[in-house]
mmCIF file of C-alpha atoms in Angstrom:
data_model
loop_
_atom_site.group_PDB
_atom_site.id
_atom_site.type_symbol
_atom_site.label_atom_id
_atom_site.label_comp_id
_atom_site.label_asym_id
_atom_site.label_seq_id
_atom_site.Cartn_x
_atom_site.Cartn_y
_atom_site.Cartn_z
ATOM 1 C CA UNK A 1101 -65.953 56.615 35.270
ATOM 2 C CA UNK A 1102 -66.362 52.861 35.884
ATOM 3 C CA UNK A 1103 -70.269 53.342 36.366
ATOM 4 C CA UNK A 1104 -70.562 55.013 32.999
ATOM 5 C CA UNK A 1105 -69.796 51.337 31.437
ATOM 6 C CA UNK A 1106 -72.482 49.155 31.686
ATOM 7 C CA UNK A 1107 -73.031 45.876 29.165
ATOM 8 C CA UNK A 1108 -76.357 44.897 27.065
ATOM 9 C CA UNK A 1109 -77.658 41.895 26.629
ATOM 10 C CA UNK A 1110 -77.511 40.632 22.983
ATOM 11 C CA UNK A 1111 -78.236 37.162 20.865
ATOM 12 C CA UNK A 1112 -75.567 35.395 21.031
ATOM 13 C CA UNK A 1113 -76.150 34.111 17.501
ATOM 14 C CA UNK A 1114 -75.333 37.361 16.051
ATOM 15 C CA UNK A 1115 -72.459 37.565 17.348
ATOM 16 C CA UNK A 1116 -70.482 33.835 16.292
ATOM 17 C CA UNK A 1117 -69.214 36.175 12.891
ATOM 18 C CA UNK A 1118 -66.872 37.712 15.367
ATOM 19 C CA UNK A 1119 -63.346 36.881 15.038
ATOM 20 C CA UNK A 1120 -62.710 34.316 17.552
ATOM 21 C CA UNK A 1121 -59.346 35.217 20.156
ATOM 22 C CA UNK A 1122 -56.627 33.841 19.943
ATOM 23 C CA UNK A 1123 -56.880 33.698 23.746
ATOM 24 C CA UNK A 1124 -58.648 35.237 25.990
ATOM 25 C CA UNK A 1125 -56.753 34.439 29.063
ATOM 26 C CA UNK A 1126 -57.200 32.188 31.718
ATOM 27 C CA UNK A 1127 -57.840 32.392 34.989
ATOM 28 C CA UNK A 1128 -56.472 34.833 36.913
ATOM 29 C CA UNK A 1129 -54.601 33.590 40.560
ATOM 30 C CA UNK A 1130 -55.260 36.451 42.775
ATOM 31 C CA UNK A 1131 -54.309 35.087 46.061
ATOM 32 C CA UNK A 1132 -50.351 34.246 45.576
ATOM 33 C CA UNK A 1133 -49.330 31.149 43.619
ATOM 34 C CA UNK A 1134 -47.286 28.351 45.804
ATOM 35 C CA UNK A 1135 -45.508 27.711 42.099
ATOM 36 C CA UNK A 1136 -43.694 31.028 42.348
ATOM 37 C CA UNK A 1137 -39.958 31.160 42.128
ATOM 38 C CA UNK A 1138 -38.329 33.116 45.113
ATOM 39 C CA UNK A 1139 -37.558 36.158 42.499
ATOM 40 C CA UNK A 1140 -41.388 36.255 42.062
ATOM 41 C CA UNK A 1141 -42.475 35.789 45.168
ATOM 42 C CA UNK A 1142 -43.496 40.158 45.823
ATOM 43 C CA UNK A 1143 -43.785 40.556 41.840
ATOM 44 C CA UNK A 1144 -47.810 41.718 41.326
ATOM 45 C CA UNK A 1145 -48.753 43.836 38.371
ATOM 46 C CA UNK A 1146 -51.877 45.668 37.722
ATOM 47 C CA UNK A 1147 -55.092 44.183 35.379
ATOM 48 C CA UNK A 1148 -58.378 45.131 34.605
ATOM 49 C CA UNK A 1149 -60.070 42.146 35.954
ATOM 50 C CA UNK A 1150 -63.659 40.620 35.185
ATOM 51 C CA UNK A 1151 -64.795 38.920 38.689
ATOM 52 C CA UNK A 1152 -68.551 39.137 37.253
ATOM 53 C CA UNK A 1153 -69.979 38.675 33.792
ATOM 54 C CA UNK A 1154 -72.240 42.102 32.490
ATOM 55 C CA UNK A 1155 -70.111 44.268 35.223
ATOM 56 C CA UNK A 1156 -68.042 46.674 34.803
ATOM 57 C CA UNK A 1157 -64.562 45.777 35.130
ATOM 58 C CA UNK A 1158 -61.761 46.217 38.565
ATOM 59 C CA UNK A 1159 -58.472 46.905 38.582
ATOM 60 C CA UNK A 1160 -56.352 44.425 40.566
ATOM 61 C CA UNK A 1161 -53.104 43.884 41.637
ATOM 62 C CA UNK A 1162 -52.380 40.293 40.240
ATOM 63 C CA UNK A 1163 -49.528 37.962 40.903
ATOM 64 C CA UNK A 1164 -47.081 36.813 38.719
ATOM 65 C CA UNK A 1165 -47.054 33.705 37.852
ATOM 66 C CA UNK A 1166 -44.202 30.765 37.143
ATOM 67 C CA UNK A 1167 -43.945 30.746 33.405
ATOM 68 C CA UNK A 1168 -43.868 27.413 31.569
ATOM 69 C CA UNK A 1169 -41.023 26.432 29.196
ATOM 70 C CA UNK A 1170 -42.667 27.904 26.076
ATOM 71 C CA UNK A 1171 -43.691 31.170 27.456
ATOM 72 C CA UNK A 1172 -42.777 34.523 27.381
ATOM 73 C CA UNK A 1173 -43.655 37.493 29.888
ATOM 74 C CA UNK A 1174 -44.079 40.723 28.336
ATOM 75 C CA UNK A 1175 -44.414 44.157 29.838
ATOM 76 C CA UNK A 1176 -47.628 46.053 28.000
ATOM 77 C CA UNK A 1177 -47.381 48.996 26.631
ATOM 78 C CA UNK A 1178 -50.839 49.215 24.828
ATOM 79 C CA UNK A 1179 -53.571 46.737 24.737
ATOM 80 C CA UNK A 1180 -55.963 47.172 20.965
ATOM 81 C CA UNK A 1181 -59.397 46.777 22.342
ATOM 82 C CA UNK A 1182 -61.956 45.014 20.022
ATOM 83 C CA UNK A 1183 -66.086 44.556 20.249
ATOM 84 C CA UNK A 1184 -65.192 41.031 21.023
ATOM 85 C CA UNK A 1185 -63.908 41.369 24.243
ATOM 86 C CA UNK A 1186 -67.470 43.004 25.299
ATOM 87 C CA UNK A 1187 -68.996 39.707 24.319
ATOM 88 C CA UNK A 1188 -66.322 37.853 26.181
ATOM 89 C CA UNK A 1189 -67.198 40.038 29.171
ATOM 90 C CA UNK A 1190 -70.665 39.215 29.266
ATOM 91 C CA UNK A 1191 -70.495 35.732 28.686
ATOM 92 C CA UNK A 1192 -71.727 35.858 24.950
ATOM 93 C CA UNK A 1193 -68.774 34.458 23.474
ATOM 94 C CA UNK A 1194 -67.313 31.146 21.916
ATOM 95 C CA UNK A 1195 -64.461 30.887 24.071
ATOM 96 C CA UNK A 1196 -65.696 31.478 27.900
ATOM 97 C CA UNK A 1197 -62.859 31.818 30.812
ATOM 98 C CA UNK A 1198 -62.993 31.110 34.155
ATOM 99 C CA UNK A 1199 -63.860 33.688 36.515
ATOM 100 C CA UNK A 1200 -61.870 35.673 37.376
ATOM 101 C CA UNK A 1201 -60.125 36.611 34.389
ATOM 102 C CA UNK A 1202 -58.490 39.204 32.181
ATOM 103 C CA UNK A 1203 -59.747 40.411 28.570
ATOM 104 C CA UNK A 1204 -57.619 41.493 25.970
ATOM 105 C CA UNK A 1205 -56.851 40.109 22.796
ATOM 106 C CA UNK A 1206 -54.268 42.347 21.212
ATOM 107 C CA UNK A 1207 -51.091 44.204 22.839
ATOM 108 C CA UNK A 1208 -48.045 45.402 22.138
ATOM 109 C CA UNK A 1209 -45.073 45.565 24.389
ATOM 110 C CA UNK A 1210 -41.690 44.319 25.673
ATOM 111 C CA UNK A 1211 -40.343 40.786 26.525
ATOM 112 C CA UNK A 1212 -38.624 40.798 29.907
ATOM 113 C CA UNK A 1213 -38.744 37.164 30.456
ATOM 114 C CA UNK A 1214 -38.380 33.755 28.296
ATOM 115 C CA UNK A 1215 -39.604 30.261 29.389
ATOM 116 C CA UNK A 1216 -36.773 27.463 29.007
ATOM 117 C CA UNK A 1217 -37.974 26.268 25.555
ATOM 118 C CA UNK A 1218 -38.312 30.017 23.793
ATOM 119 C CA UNK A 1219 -36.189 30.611 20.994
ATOM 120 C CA UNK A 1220 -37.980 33.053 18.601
ATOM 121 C CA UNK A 1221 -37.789 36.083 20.835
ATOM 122 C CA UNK A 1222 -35.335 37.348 23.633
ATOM 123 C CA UNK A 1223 -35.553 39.608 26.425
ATOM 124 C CA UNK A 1224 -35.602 43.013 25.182
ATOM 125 C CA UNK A 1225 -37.352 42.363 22.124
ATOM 126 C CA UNK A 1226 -40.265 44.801 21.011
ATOM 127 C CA UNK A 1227 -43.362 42.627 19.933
ATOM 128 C CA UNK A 1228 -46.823 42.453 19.091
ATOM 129 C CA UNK A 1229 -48.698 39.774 20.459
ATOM 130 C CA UNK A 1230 -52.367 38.068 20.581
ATOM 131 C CA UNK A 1231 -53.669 35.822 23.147
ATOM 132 C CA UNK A 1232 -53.287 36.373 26.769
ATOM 133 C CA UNK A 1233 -55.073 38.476 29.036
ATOM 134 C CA UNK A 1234 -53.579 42.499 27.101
ATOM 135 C CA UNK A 1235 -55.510 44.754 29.578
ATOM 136 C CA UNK A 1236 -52.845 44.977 31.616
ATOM 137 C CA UNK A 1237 -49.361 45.812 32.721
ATOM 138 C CA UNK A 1238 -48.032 42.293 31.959
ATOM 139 C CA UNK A 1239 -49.321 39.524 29.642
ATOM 140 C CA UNK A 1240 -48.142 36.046 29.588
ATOM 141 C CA UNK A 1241 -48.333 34.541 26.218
ATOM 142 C CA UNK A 1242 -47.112 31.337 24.166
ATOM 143 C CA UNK A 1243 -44.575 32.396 21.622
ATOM 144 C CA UNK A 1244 -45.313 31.274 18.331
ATOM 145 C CA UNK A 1245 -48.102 34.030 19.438
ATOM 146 C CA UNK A 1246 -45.346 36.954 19.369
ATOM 147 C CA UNK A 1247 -44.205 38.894 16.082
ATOM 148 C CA UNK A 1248 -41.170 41.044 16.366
ATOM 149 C CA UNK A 1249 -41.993 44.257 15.512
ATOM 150 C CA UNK A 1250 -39.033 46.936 14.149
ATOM 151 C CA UNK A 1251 -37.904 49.909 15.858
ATOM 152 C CA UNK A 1252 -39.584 52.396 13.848
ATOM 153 C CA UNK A 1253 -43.440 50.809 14.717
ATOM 154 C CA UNK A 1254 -44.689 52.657 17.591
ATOM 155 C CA UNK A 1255 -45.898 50.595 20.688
ATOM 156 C CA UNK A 1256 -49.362 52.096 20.044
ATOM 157 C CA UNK A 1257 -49.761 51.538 15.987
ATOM 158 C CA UNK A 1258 -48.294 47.578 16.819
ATOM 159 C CA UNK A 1259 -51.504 47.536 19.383
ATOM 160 C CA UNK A 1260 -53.610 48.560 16.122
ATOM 161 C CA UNK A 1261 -52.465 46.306 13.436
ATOM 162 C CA UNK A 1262 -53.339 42.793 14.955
ATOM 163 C CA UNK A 1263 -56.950 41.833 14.439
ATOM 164 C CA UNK A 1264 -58.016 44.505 11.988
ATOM 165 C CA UNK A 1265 -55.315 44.716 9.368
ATOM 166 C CA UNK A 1266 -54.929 40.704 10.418
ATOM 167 C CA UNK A 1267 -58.222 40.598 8.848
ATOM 168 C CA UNK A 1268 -58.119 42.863 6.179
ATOM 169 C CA UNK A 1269 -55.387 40.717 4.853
ATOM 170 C CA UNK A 1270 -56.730 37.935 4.795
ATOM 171 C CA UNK A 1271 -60.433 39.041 3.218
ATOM 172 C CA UNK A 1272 -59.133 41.160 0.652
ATOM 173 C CA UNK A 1273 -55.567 39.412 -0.494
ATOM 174 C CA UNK A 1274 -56.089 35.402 0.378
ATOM 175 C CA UNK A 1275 -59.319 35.236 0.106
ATOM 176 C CA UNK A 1276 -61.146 37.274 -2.723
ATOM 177 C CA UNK A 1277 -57.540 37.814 -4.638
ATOM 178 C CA UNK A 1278 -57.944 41.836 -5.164
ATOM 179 C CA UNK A 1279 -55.867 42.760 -8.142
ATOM 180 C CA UNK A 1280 -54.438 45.959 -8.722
ATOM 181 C CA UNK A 1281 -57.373 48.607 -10.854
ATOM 182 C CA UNK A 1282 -60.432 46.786 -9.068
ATOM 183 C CA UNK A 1283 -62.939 48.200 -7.761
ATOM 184 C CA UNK A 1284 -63.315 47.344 -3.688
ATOM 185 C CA UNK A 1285 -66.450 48.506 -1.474
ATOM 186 C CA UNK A 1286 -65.640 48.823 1.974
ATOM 187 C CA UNK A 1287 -68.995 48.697 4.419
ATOM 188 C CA UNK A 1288 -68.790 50.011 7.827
ATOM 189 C CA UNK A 1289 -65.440 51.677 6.290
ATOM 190 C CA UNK A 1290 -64.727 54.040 9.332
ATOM 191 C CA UNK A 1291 -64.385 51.148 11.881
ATOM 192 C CA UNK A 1292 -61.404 49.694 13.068
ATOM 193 C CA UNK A 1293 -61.862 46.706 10.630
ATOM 194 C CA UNK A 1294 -62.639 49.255 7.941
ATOM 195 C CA UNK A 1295 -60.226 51.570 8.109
ATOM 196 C CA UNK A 1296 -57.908 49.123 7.866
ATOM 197 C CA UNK A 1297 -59.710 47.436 5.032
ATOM 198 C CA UNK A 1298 -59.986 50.779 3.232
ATOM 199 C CA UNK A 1299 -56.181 51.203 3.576
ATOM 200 C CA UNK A 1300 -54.817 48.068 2.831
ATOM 201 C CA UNK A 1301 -57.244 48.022 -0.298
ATOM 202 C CA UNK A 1302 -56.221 51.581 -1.527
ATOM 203 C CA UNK A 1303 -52.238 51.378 -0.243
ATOM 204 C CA UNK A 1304 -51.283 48.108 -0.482
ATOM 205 C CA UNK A 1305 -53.223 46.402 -3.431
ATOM 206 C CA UNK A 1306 -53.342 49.895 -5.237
ATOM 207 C CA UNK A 1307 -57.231 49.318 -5.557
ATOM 208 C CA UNK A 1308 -59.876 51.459 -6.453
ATOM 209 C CA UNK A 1309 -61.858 52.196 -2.910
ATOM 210 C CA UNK A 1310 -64.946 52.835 -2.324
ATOM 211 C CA UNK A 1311 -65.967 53.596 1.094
ATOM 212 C CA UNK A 1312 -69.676 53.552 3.025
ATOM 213 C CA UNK A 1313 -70.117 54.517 6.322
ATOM 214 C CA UNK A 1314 -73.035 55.883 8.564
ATOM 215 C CA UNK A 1315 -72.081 59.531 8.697
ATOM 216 C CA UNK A 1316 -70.885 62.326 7.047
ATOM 217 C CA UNK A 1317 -67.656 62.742 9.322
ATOM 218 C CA UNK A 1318 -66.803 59.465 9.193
ATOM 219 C CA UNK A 1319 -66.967 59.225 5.212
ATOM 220 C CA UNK A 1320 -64.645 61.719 5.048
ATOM 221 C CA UNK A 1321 -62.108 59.839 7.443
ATOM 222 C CA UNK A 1322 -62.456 56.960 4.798
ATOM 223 C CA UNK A 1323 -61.657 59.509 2.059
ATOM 224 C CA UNK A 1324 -58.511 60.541 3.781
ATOM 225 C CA UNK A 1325 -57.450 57.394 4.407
ATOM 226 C CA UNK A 1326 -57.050 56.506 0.624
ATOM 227 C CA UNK A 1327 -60.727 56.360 -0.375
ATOM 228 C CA UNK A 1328 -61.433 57.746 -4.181
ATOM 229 C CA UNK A 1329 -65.578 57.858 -3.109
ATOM 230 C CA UNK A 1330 -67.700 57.700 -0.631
ATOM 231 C CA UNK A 1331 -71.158 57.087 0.484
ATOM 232 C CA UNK A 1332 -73.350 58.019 3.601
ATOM 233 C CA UNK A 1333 -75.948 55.118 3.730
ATOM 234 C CA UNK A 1334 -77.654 56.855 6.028
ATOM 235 C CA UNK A 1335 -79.050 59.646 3.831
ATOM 236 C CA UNK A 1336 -78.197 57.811 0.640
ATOM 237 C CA UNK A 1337 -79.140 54.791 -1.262
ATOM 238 C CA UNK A 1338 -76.289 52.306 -1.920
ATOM 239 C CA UNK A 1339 -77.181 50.461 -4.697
ATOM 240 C CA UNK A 1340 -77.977 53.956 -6.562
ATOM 241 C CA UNK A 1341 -75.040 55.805 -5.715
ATOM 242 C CA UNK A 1342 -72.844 52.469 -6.588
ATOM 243 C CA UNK A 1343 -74.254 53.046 -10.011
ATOM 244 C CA UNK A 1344 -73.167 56.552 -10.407
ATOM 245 C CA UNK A 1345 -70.319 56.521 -9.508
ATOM 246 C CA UNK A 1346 -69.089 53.163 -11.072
ATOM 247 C CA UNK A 1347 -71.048 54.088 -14.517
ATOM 248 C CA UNK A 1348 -73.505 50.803 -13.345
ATOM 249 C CA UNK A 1349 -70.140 48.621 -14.141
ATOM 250 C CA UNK A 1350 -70.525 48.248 -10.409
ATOM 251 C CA UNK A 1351 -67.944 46.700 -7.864
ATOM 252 C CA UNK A 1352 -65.543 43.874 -7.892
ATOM 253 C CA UNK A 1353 -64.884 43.232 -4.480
ATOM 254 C CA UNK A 1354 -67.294 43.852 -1.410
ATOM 255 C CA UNK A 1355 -65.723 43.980 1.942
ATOM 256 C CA UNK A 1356 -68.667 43.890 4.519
ATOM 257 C CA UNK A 1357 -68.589 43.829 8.041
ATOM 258 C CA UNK A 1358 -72.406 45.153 8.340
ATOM 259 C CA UNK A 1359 -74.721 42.311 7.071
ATOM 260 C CA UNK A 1360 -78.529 43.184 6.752
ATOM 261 C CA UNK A 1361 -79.897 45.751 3.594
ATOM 262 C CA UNK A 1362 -76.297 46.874 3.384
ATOM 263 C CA UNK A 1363 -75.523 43.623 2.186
ATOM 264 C CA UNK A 1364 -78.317 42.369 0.174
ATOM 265 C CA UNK A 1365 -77.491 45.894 -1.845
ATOM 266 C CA UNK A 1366 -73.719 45.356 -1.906
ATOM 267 C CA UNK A 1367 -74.363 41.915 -3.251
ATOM 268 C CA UNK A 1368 -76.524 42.975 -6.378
ATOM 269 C CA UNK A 1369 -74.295 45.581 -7.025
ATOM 270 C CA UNK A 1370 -71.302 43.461 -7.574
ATOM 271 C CA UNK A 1371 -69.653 43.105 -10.904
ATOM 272 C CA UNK A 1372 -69.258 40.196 -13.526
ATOM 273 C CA UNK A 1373 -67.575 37.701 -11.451
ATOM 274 C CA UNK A 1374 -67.142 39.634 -8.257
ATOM 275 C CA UNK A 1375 -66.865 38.851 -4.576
ATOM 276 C CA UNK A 1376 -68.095 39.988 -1.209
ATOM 277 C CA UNK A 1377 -66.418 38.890 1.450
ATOM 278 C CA UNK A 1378 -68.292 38.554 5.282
ATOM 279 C CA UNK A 1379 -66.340 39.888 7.922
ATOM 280 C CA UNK A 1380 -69.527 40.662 10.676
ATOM 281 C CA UNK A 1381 -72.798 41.982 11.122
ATOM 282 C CA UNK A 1382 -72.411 45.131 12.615
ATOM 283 C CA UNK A 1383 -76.054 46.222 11.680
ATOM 284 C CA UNK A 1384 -77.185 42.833 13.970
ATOM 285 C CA UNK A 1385 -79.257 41.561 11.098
ATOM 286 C CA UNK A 1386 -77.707 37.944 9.431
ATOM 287 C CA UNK A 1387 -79.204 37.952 5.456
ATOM 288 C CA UNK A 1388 -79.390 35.341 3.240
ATOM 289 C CA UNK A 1389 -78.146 35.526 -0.277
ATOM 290 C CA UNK A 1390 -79.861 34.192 -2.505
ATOM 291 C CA UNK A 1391 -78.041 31.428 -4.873
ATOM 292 C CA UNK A 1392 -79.921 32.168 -8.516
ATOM 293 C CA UNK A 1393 -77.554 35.882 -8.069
ATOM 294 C CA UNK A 1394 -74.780 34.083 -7.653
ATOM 295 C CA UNK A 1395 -75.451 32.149 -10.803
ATOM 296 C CA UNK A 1396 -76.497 34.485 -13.115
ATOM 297 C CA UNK A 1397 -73.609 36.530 -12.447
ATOM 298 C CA UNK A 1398 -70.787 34.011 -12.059
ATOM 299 C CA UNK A 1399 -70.145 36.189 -8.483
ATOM 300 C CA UNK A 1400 -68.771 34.551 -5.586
ATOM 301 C CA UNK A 1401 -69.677 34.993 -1.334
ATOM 302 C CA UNK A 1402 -67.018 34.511 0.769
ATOM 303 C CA UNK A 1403 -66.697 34.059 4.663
ATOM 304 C CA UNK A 1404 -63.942 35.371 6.861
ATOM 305 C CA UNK A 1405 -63.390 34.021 10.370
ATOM 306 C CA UNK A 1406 -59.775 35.700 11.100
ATOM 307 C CA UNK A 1407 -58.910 34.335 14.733
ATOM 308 C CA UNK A 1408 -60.106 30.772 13.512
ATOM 309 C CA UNK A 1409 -57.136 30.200 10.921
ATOM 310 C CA UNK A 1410 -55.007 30.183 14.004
ATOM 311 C CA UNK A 1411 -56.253 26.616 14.475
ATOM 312 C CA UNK A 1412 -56.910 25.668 10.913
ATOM 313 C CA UNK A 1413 -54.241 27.148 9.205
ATOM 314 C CA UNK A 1414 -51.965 28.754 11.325
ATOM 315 C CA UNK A 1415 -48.857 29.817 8.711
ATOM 316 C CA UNK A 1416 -51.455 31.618 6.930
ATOM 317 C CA UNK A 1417 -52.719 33.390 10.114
ATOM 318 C CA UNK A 1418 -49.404 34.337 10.612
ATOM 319 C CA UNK A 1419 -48.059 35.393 7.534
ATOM 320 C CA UNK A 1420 -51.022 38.182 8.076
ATOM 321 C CA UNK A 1421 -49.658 39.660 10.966
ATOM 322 C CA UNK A 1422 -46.141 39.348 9.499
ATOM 323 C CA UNK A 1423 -47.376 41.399 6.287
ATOM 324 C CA UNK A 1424 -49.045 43.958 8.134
ATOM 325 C CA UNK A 1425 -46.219 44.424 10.254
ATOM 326 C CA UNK A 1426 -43.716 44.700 7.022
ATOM 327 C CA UNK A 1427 -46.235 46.604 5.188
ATOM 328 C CA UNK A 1428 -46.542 49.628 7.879
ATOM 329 C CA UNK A 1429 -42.560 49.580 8.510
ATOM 330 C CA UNK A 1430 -42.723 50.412 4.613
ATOM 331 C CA UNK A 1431 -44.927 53.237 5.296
ATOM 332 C CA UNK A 1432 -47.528 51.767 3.186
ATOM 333 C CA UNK A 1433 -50.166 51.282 5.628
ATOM 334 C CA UNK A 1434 -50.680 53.022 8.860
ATOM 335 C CA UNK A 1435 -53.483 52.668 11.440
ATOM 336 C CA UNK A 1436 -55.448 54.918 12.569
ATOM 337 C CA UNK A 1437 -55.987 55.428 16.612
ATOM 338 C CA UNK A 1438 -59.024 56.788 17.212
ATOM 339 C CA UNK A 1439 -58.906 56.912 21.185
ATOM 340 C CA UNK A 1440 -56.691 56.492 23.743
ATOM 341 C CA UNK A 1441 -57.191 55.373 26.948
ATOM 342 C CA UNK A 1442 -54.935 54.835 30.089
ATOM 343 C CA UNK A 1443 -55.797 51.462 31.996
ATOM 344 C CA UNK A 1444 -57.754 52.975 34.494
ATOM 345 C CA UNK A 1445 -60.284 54.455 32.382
ATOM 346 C CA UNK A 1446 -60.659 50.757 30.724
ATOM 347 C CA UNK A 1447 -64.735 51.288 31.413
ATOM 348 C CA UNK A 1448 -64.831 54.370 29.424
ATOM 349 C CA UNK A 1449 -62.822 53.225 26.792
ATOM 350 C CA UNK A 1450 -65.272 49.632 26.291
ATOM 351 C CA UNK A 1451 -68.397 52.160 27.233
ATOM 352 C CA UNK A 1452 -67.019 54.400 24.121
ATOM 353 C CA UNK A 1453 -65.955 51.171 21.906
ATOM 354 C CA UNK A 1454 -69.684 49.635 22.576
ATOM 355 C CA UNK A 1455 -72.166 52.588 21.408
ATOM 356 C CA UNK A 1456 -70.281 52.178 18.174
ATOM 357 C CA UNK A 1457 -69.544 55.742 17.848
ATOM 358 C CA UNK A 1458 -65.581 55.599 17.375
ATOM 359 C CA UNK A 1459 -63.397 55.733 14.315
ATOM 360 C CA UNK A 1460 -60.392 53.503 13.785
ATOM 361 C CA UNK A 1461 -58.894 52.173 16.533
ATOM 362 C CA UNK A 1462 -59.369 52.338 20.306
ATOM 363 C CA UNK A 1463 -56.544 51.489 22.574
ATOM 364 C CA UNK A 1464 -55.483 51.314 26.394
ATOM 365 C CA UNK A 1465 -52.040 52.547 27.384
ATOM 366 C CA UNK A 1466 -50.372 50.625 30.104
ATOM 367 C CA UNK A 1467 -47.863 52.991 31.026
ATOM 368 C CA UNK A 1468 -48.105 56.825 33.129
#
């Protein structure tokens, strides 16, 4: 299965929309560590290991290593796997580890172990985490980079509500203010990012959704997830059909995570004092917009850059997780996993993430 994965070469410019890890993990000792405690000294756990950029990935037995006084060792149970760690992979990233190193920005698991310093989480506790090096059976991780997450959150929803519903926060609450009645567009709306975006929108902010997506199947995923409309832009035109079906009022809030035509039309078809947010640019095409639209009809363009607020802002990129978290233990929210793969099929399950084919979430399960 490991030779069915193999990485493409693409402009890096494209890709600096991308939300930027919160860690992608250092480098990985895999010849034993003379730091080791005596308690440590046989402890190795398994990781999907890049040794090469644009190769597939190995599987290694990797060991532990001394944690430091803010640290917390946690036992995986699923890793949430995210286009971004394909760029990482092949070198096309911001952030760029040493070889040889583990990807994985987004897990869910168990603490078994606290550094000296660690007071916001004990052994035992169930969290979700980002940072570290998720794609594998342990992940080391600083802890103001752990949320507690209740007993009724599933290990494998936790691994899904990180970077997507992280972001979906942040776009559609903090930064274009969505009010209850409005009108929201969600591009790319069957994606993990989308999905998410169509059901925070739709659940959460009690919005009016609209969602596009590239296939009939997949617009009626968005529909079940809380959609009240959608629109296949591949057979359809999207400025037209935003006209029908919002009597030419058109929308109030655009979340787009495809750039190109799909966002030159969602732009024009905004409402009197509306807002698109940029999440990405799926499509691979960056537009510009051009400023007399934004004049003439008092509308606003927004950027998003999720895994950056950890640095700029970090009680904001916090309180995002921590809503999402309290949110789906409401039952107001709830992701949707659209694969799941054990960590030995982690080719197949980046192969499956990178031809762009999958719906909601794709995740790797650490455990038998």
């Amino acid at each position: 299965m490991a030779g069915r994965f193999t990485f493409h070469t693409v402009p890096e410019r494209l890709f600096r929309h991308l939300l930027r890890p919160p860690g992608v993990g250092g480098r990985l000792g895999l010849s034993p560590s003379i730091h080791r405690t005596s308690s440590q000294q046989h402890h190795t756990y398994r990781a999907a290991v890049c040794t090469e950029l644009k190769k597939p990935l190995s599987l290694h037995d990797v060991p532990a290593t001394e944690l430091k006084p803010a640290e917390v060792r946690v036992s995986v149970h699923f890793c949430g796997l995210n286009f971004a760690d394909i760029l990482v992979c092949q070198g096309l990233y911001q952030e760029r580890p040493a070889l040889p190193f583990t990807p994985g920005m987004e897990f869910s698991g168990c603490v078994v172990e606290t550094g000296s310093d660690v007071t916001e989480v004990q052994k035992g506790d169930r969290v979700l985490g980002l940072g570290g090096s998720g794609m594998a059976e342990e992940c080391v991780v600083d802890q103001k980079l752990l949320w507690k997450i209740p007993d009724e959150l599933g290990y494998e929803e936790a691994a899904a509500l990180g970077v997507s519903y992280g972001t979906g926060i942040l776009a559609l609450q903090h930064r274009a203010a969505t009010q209850p009645g409005e009108t929201v567009l969600v591009t790319a709306a069957a994606g993990g990012a989308g999905l998410a975006a169509v059901d925070i929108a739709a659940h959460a902010l009690q919005a009016k959704v609209i969602a596009a997506a590239g296939s009939a199947e997949k617009c009626a995923l968005a529909v079940q997830k809380g959609a009240f409309a959608s629109i296949n832009y591949t057979t359809g035109n999207l400025k037209e059909e935003l006209k029908k079906i919002t009597n030419k009022k058109g929308v109030d809030v655009v979340f787009d995570a495809v750039g190109g035509d799909v966002f030159k039309d969602a732009l024009s078809s905004l409402s009197w004092e509306g807002r698109i947010v940029v999440v990405g640019f799926a499509g691979g095409a960056i537009p510009s917009i051009p400023a007399n639209l934004l004049l003439l009809k008092n509308i606003s363009a927004l950027g998003v850059f999720w895994g950056r607020y950890r640095d700029k802002d970090f009680p904001v990129f916090s309180q995002s997780i921590s809503k999402a978290i309290q949110l789906c233990q409401a039952g107001k929210i709830k992701p949707h996993i659209g694969a799941t793969y054990r960590l030995e099929q982690v080719n197949e399950a980046l192969h499956h993430l990178s031809q762009r084919q999958s719906v909601g979430k794709v995740v790797l399960s650490m455990k038998k």
